[in-house]
Amino acid sequence: MSAFPHARHLLSGAAALALMLGLAPESRAAEPVDIELVLAVDVSLSMSPAELEIQRRGYVAALTHDTVLQAIADGAYGKIAVTYVEWAGTTWQHVIVPWTVIANRADAERVVEQLAAHAPNSARRTSISGALQFGSDLFAESGFQGVKRVIDISGDGPNNQGAPVDIIRDELVKQGITINGLPLMTRSGFTSVYDVNYLDRYYTDCVIGGPGAFMIPVNEWTQFPEAIRRKLVLELAGPASPQWAADEAAHPPVILAQDKPATDCQVGEKMWRDRSWMFDSR
């Protein structure tokens, strides 16, 4: 018998023993960052093409703003991980920018380039709960270890498809995920009976949650870029920071999550069930 097969047998046994003893190469450790941030942006049909572009430009301006970049640099690790997702109905979530580190302006510019590469698309229905579930799944594959995990969700209407949004919100909060909101109460696009007059309160009671959760309402599209910038800085800085105090002094108060819901969290589902026509726009 040749010695070579015997040698191969010995090598194979040694490899198995190494695996048993934990001597195999370790898997790559997650990269530490100050925050893992999912930017979840509503693109339901109630948003006009012009409004979709305003949203994109708002995020582009905010991510490259000096105050946002300084807030990133001031973090313990001096870097964050970001992914940008557009969403509509329960099965319509598209990752426009995959997980990307931002530590400086060059990194932010690379994110901006990805945002500019494809025009936003619209889709039917509004499933905030679907967007939150999708966002929570993204954390598992991020490859990063954030001090905080945050889903930043914007939208112009209540949840009308998928699981009840408050139930999904509570599940994510139990996982240590914070949900912040940007309710869009602009009413300059395609309005319908699916709109609610108190979307800011709906977001406060039914959507946002977790440690330090807050929402910033947008009443006019001209406010959108500044609202995005404020939200990013506050998320990076936190409620106890000087930036938060300065922002509170310069702008209307940021609305924090309340302890006891006072809003019907299924108002969107009820309006959808009570519709008197078949046109499915939201």
Short mmCIF file of C-alpha atoms in Angstrom, two decimals:
data_model
loop_
_atom_site.label_atom_id
_atom_site.label_comp_id
_atom_site.label_asym_id
_atom_site.label_seq_id
_atom_site.Cartn_x
_atom_site.Cartn_y
_atom_site.Cartn_z
CA MET A 1 0.00 0.00 0.00
CA SER A 2 1.30 3.48 -0.93
CA ALA A 3 2.22 5.85 1.88
CA PHE A 4 0.35 8.75 0.20
CA PRO A 5 -3.21 7.58 0.98
CA HIS A 6 -2.13 6.92 4.55
CA ALA A 7 -0.69 10.45 4.78
CA ARG A 8 -3.91 11.92 3.40
CA HIS A 9 -5.83 9.95 6.03
CA LEU A 10 -3.63 11.37 8.78
CA LEU A 11 -4.05 14.95 7.50
CA SER A 12 -7.81 14.56 7.33
CA GLY A 13 -7.90 13.23 10.89
CA ALA A 14 -5.75 16.13 12.08
CA ALA A 15 -8.14 18.63 10.46
CA ALA A 16 -11.11 17.01 12.18
CA LEU A 17 -9.28 17.11 15.52
CA ALA A 18 -8.48 20.80 15.01
CA LEU A 19 -12.15 21.55 14.42
CA MET A 20 -13.11 19.64 17.58
CA LEU A 21 -10.55 21.59 19.60
CA GLY A 22 -11.68 24.92 18.18
CA LEU A 23 -8.47 25.47 16.28
CA ALA A 24 -10.22 26.30 13.01
CA PRO A 25 -9.98 29.90 11.76
CA GLU A 26 -12.42 32.12 13.65
CA SER A 27 -15.32 33.73 11.79
CA ARG A 28 -14.91 37.42 11.12
CA ALA A 29 -16.01 39.52 14.09
CA ALA A 30 -18.68 42.18 13.60
CA GLU A 31 -17.26 45.67 13.07
CA PRO A 32 -18.13 48.02 15.95
CA VAL A 33 -19.97 51.25 15.12
CA ASP A 34 -21.81 53.88 17.12
CA ILE A 35 -25.16 53.16 15.49
CA GLU A 36 -26.67 50.74 12.99
CA LEU A 37 -29.26 52.87 11.18
CA VAL A 38 -32.00 51.69 8.83
CA LEU A 39 -33.44 54.60 6.83
CA ALA A 40 -36.89 53.34 5.79
CA VAL A 41 -38.60 55.69 3.32
CA ASP A 42 -42.24 55.56 2.19
CA VAL A 43 -42.78 55.37 -1.58
CA SER A 44 -46.50 54.45 -1.67
CA LEU A 45 -48.59 55.80 -4.53
CA SER A 46 -49.89 58.64 -2.37
CA MET A 47 -46.47 60.22 -2.85
CA SER A 48 -46.08 62.18 -6.09
CA PRO A 49 -42.90 61.79 -8.20
CA ALA A 50 -41.85 65.28 -7.14
CA GLU A 51 -42.26 64.37 -3.46
CA LEU A 52 -40.22 61.21 -3.92
CA GLU A 53 -37.42 63.34 -5.33
CA ILE A 54 -37.72 65.78 -2.42
CA GLN A 55 -37.26 62.87 -0.03
CA ARG A 56 -34.18 61.61 -1.84
CA ARG A 57 -32.63 65.08 -2.02
CA GLY A 58 -33.40 65.61 1.66
CA TYR A 59 -31.45 62.53 2.67
CA VAL A 60 -28.61 63.43 0.29
CA ALA A 61 -28.31 66.89 1.84
CA ALA A 62 -28.54 65.58 5.42
CA LEU A 63 -26.00 62.78 5.08
CA THR A 64 -23.38 65.21 3.74
CA HIS A 65 -24.20 68.10 6.10
CA ASP A 66 -21.36 69.35 8.28
CA THR A 67 -23.31 69.00 11.53
CA VAL A 68 -24.25 65.39 10.76
CA LEU A 69 -20.66 64.50 9.83
CA GLN A 70 -19.44 66.19 13.02
CA ALA A 71 -21.98 64.23 15.10
CA ILE A 72 -20.66 61.02 13.52
CA ALA A 73 -17.05 62.01 14.23
CA ASP A 74 -17.91 62.80 17.87
CA GLY A 75 -19.11 59.24 18.53
CA ALA A 76 -17.11 56.72 20.53
CA TYR A 77 -16.08 54.88 17.35
CA GLY A 78 -16.42 57.84 15.00
CA LYS A 79 -18.43 55.87 12.45
CA ILE A 80 -21.92 54.59 11.78
CA ALA A 81 -23.43 51.91 9.53
CA VAL A 82 -26.36 52.93 7.32
CA THR A 83 -28.74 51.21 4.92
CA TYR A 84 -31.44 52.99 2.87
CA VAL A 85 -34.70 51.14 2.13
CA GLU A 86 -37.79 52.22 0.19
CA TRP A 87 -41.07 50.57 1.13
CA ALA A 88 -44.80 50.46 0.37
CA GLY A 89 -46.99 47.32 0.79
CA THR A 90 -46.24 44.22 2.84
CA THR A 91 -44.06 42.58 0.18
CA TRP A 92 -42.56 45.73 -1.34
CA GLN A 93 -39.28 46.73 0.30
CA HIS A 94 -36.23 47.57 -1.81
CA VAL A 95 -32.73 48.11 -0.45
CA ILE A 96 -31.36 51.08 -2.39
CA VAL A 97 -28.13 51.40 -0.39
CA PRO A 98 -26.83 48.23 1.32
CA TRP A 99 -25.08 48.45 4.67
CA THR A 100 -22.33 51.06 4.34
CA VAL A 101 -19.98 52.64 6.86
CA ILE A 102 -19.93 56.43 7.12
CA ALA A 103 -16.93 57.81 8.98
CA ASN A 104 -16.17 60.88 6.88
CA ARG A 105 -17.38 62.98 3.96
CA ALA A 106 -15.95 60.60 1.36
CA ASP A 107 -17.99 57.75 2.82
CA ALA A 108 -21.12 59.92 2.84
CA GLU A 109 -20.53 60.88 -0.78
CA ARG A 110 -20.40 57.20 -1.73
CA VAL A 111 -23.85 56.72 -0.17
CA VAL A 112 -25.10 59.76 -2.07
CA GLU A 113 -23.80 58.29 -5.33
CA GLN A 114 -25.80 55.12 -4.72
CA LEU A 115 -28.94 57.12 -3.99
CA ALA A 116 -28.51 59.06 -7.20
CA ALA A 117 -27.93 55.96 -9.32
CA HIS A 118 -31.59 54.91 -9.49
CA ALA A 119 -34.78 56.98 -9.53
CA PRO A 120 -37.32 56.11 -6.79
CA ASN A 121 -40.29 53.91 -7.74
CA SER A 122 -43.80 53.90 -6.27
CA ALA A 123 -45.92 50.93 -5.24
CA ARG A 124 -49.36 50.25 -3.79
CA ARG A 125 -50.51 50.19 -0.16
CA THR A 126 -48.87 51.30 3.07
CA SER A 127 -47.42 48.68 5.39
CA ILE A 128 -45.42 50.34 8.13
CA SER A 129 -45.39 47.01 9.97
CA GLY A 130 -43.92 45.29 6.91
CA ALA A 131 -41.20 47.93 6.67
CA LEU A 132 -40.37 47.53 10.36
CA GLN A 133 -40.15 43.74 10.07
CA PHE A 134 -37.94 44.06 7.00
CA GLY A 135 -35.75 46.58 8.79
CA SER A 136 -35.32 44.34 11.82
CA ASP A 137 -34.18 41.48 9.57
CA LEU A 138 -31.51 43.73 8.05
CA PHE A 139 -29.72 44.02 11.39
CA ALA A 140 -29.03 40.28 11.41
CA GLU A 141 -27.05 40.54 8.17
CA SER A 142 -25.37 43.91 8.71
CA GLY A 143 -21.95 42.62 9.72
CA PHE A 144 -21.75 45.43 12.28
CA GLN A 145 -22.15 45.70 16.04
CA GLY A 146 -23.78 49.02 16.90
CA VAL A 147 -24.02 50.59 20.32
CA LYS A 148 -27.56 51.43 19.15
CA ARG A 149 -29.82 49.87 16.52
CA VAL A 150 -32.34 52.31 15.06
CA ILE A 151 -35.01 52.15 12.38
CA ASP A 152 -35.77 55.61 11.06
CA ILE A 153 -39.17 55.44 9.33
CA SER A 154 -40.95 58.14 7.35
CA GLY A 155 -44.44 57.98 5.87
CA ASP A 156 -47.52 59.99 4.91
CA GLY A 157 -50.27 57.71 6.17
CA PRO A 158 -51.23 55.04 8.70
CA ASN A 159 -50.59 51.32 8.33
CA ASN A 160 -53.29 49.72 6.13
CA GLN A 161 -51.77 46.35 5.25
CA GLY A 162 -49.97 43.59 7.11
CA ALA A 163 -49.68 42.97 10.84
CA PRO A 164 -50.87 45.61 13.33
CA VAL A 165 -48.10 48.17 13.53
CA ASP A 166 -48.12 48.58 17.31
CA ILE A 167 -47.68 44.83 17.83
CA ILE A 168 -44.67 44.72 15.50
CA ARG A 169 -43.32 47.88 17.13
CA ASP A 170 -43.48 46.22 20.55
CA GLU A 171 -41.73 43.08 19.26
CA LEU A 172 -38.86 45.13 17.87
CA VAL A 173 -38.51 47.19 21.04
CA LYS A 174 -38.13 43.93 23.00
CA GLN A 175 -35.20 43.12 20.70
CA GLY A 176 -33.48 46.36 21.72
CA ILE A 177 -34.34 48.21 18.52
CA THR A 178 -35.37 51.88 18.67
CA ILE A 179 -37.89 53.19 16.13
CA ASN A 180 -37.96 56.91 15.33
CA GLY A 181 -40.51 58.55 13.04
CA LEU A 182 -40.93 61.26 10.46
CA PRO A 183 -44.67 61.64 9.76
CA LEU A 184 -45.26 63.56 6.53
CA MET A 185 -48.34 65.74 6.93
CA THR A 186 -47.79 67.81 3.79
CA ARG A 187 -51.02 66.98 1.92
CA SER A 188 -49.56 68.30 -1.32
CA GLY A 189 -49.64 64.99 -3.18
CA PHE A 190 -52.53 62.62 -3.90
CA THR A 191 -54.85 63.01 -0.93
CA SER A 192 -57.62 60.53 -0.17
CA VAL A 193 -59.90 59.29 2.59
CA TYR A 194 -56.97 57.16 3.78
CA ASP A 195 -55.30 60.28 5.20
CA VAL A 196 -55.57 61.00 8.90
CA ASN A 197 -55.50 64.46 10.42
CA TYR A 198 -53.40 63.41 13.40
CA LEU A 199 -50.60 61.43 11.77
CA ASP A 200 -48.10 62.90 14.22
CA ARG A 201 -50.09 61.52 17.17
CA TYR A 202 -50.53 58.21 15.34
CA TYR A 203 -46.76 57.92 14.95
CA THR A 204 -46.23 58.86 18.58
CA ASP A 205 -48.69 56.29 19.94
CA CYS A 206 -48.42 53.48 17.41
CA VAL A 207 -45.13 53.58 15.50
CA ILE A 208 -42.18 54.91 17.49
CA GLY A 209 -40.74 53.12 20.49
CA GLY A 210 -37.62 52.06 22.34
CA PRO A 211 -35.02 53.94 24.41
CA GLY A 212 -35.06 57.65 23.57
CA ALA A 213 -37.54 57.18 20.70
CA PHE A 214 -38.91 60.38 19.16
CA MET A 215 -40.59 61.72 16.04
CA ILE A 216 -40.36 64.99 14.13
CA PRO A 217 -43.46 65.95 12.09
CA VAL A 218 -43.11 67.55 8.65
CA ASN A 219 -45.95 69.95 7.82
CA GLU A 220 -44.48 71.45 4.65
CA TRP A 221 -42.09 69.91 2.15
CA THR A 222 -39.76 72.87 2.61
CA GLN A 223 -39.20 71.55 6.16
CA PHE A 224 -38.12 68.10 5.03
CA PRO A 225 -34.34 68.57 4.54
CA GLU A 226 -33.99 70.31 7.90
CA ALA A 227 -36.14 67.66 9.63
CA ILE A 228 -33.93 64.88 8.28
CA ARG A 229 -30.79 66.68 9.40
CA ARG A 230 -32.21 67.30 12.87
CA LYS A 231 -33.33 63.70 13.22
CA LEU A 232 -29.93 62.29 12.26
CA VAL A 233 -28.05 64.59 14.64
CA LEU A 234 -30.40 63.77 17.53
CA GLU A 235 -30.16 60.04 16.87
CA LEU A 236 -26.39 60.22 16.92
CA ALA A 237 -26.19 62.54 19.92
CA GLY A 238 -28.99 61.30 22.20
CA PRO A 239 -31.40 63.12 24.58
CA ALA A 240 -28.74 63.89 27.19
CA SER A 241 -26.41 65.66 24.75
CA PRO A 242 -25.81 69.41 24.33
CA GLN A 243 -26.90 69.04 20.70
CA TRP A 244 -30.34 67.87 21.83
CA ALA A 245 -30.72 70.84 24.20
CA ALA A 246 -29.62 73.27 21.50
CA ASP A 247 -32.05 71.75 19.01
CA GLU A 248 -34.92 72.00 21.48
CA ALA A 249 -34.12 75.67 22.05
CA ALA A 250 -33.95 76.48 18.34
CA HIS A 251 -36.91 74.45 17.07
CA PRO A 252 -40.35 73.26 18.16
CA PRO A 253 -40.09 70.44 20.70
CA VAL A 254 -39.27 66.96 19.50
CA ILE A 255 -42.17 64.69 20.47
CA LEU A 256 -40.99 61.72 22.53
CA ALA A 257 -42.70 58.35 22.78
CA GLN A 258 -45.55 58.29 25.28
CA ASP A 259 -46.23 55.56 27.84
CA LYS A 260 -49.95 55.07 27.18
CA PRO A 261 -51.33 54.89 23.63
CA ALA A 262 -54.33 57.13 23.01
CA THR A 263 -54.72 56.66 19.27
CA ASP A 264 -56.51 53.88 17.38
CA CYS A 265 -53.51 52.04 15.99
CA GLN A 266 -55.67 50.21 13.43
CA VAL A 267 -57.29 53.30 11.97
CA GLY A 268 -55.62 52.69 8.60
CA GLU A 269 -56.80 49.08 8.41
CA LYS A 270 -60.34 50.12 9.31
CA MET A 271 -60.42 52.82 6.65
CA TRP A 272 -59.19 50.30 4.09
CA ARG A 273 -61.87 47.74 5.04
CA ASP A 274 -64.57 50.43 4.85
CA ARG A 275 -63.57 51.71 1.40
CA SER A 276 -66.47 52.02 -1.06
CA TRP A 277 -64.44 51.60 -4.25
CA MET A 278 -61.83 49.21 -5.56
CA PHE A 279 -59.09 51.66 -6.55
CA ASP A 280 -56.08 50.59 -4.52
CA SER A 281 -53.82 53.64 -4.25
CA ARG A 282 -52.19 53.38 -0.86
#
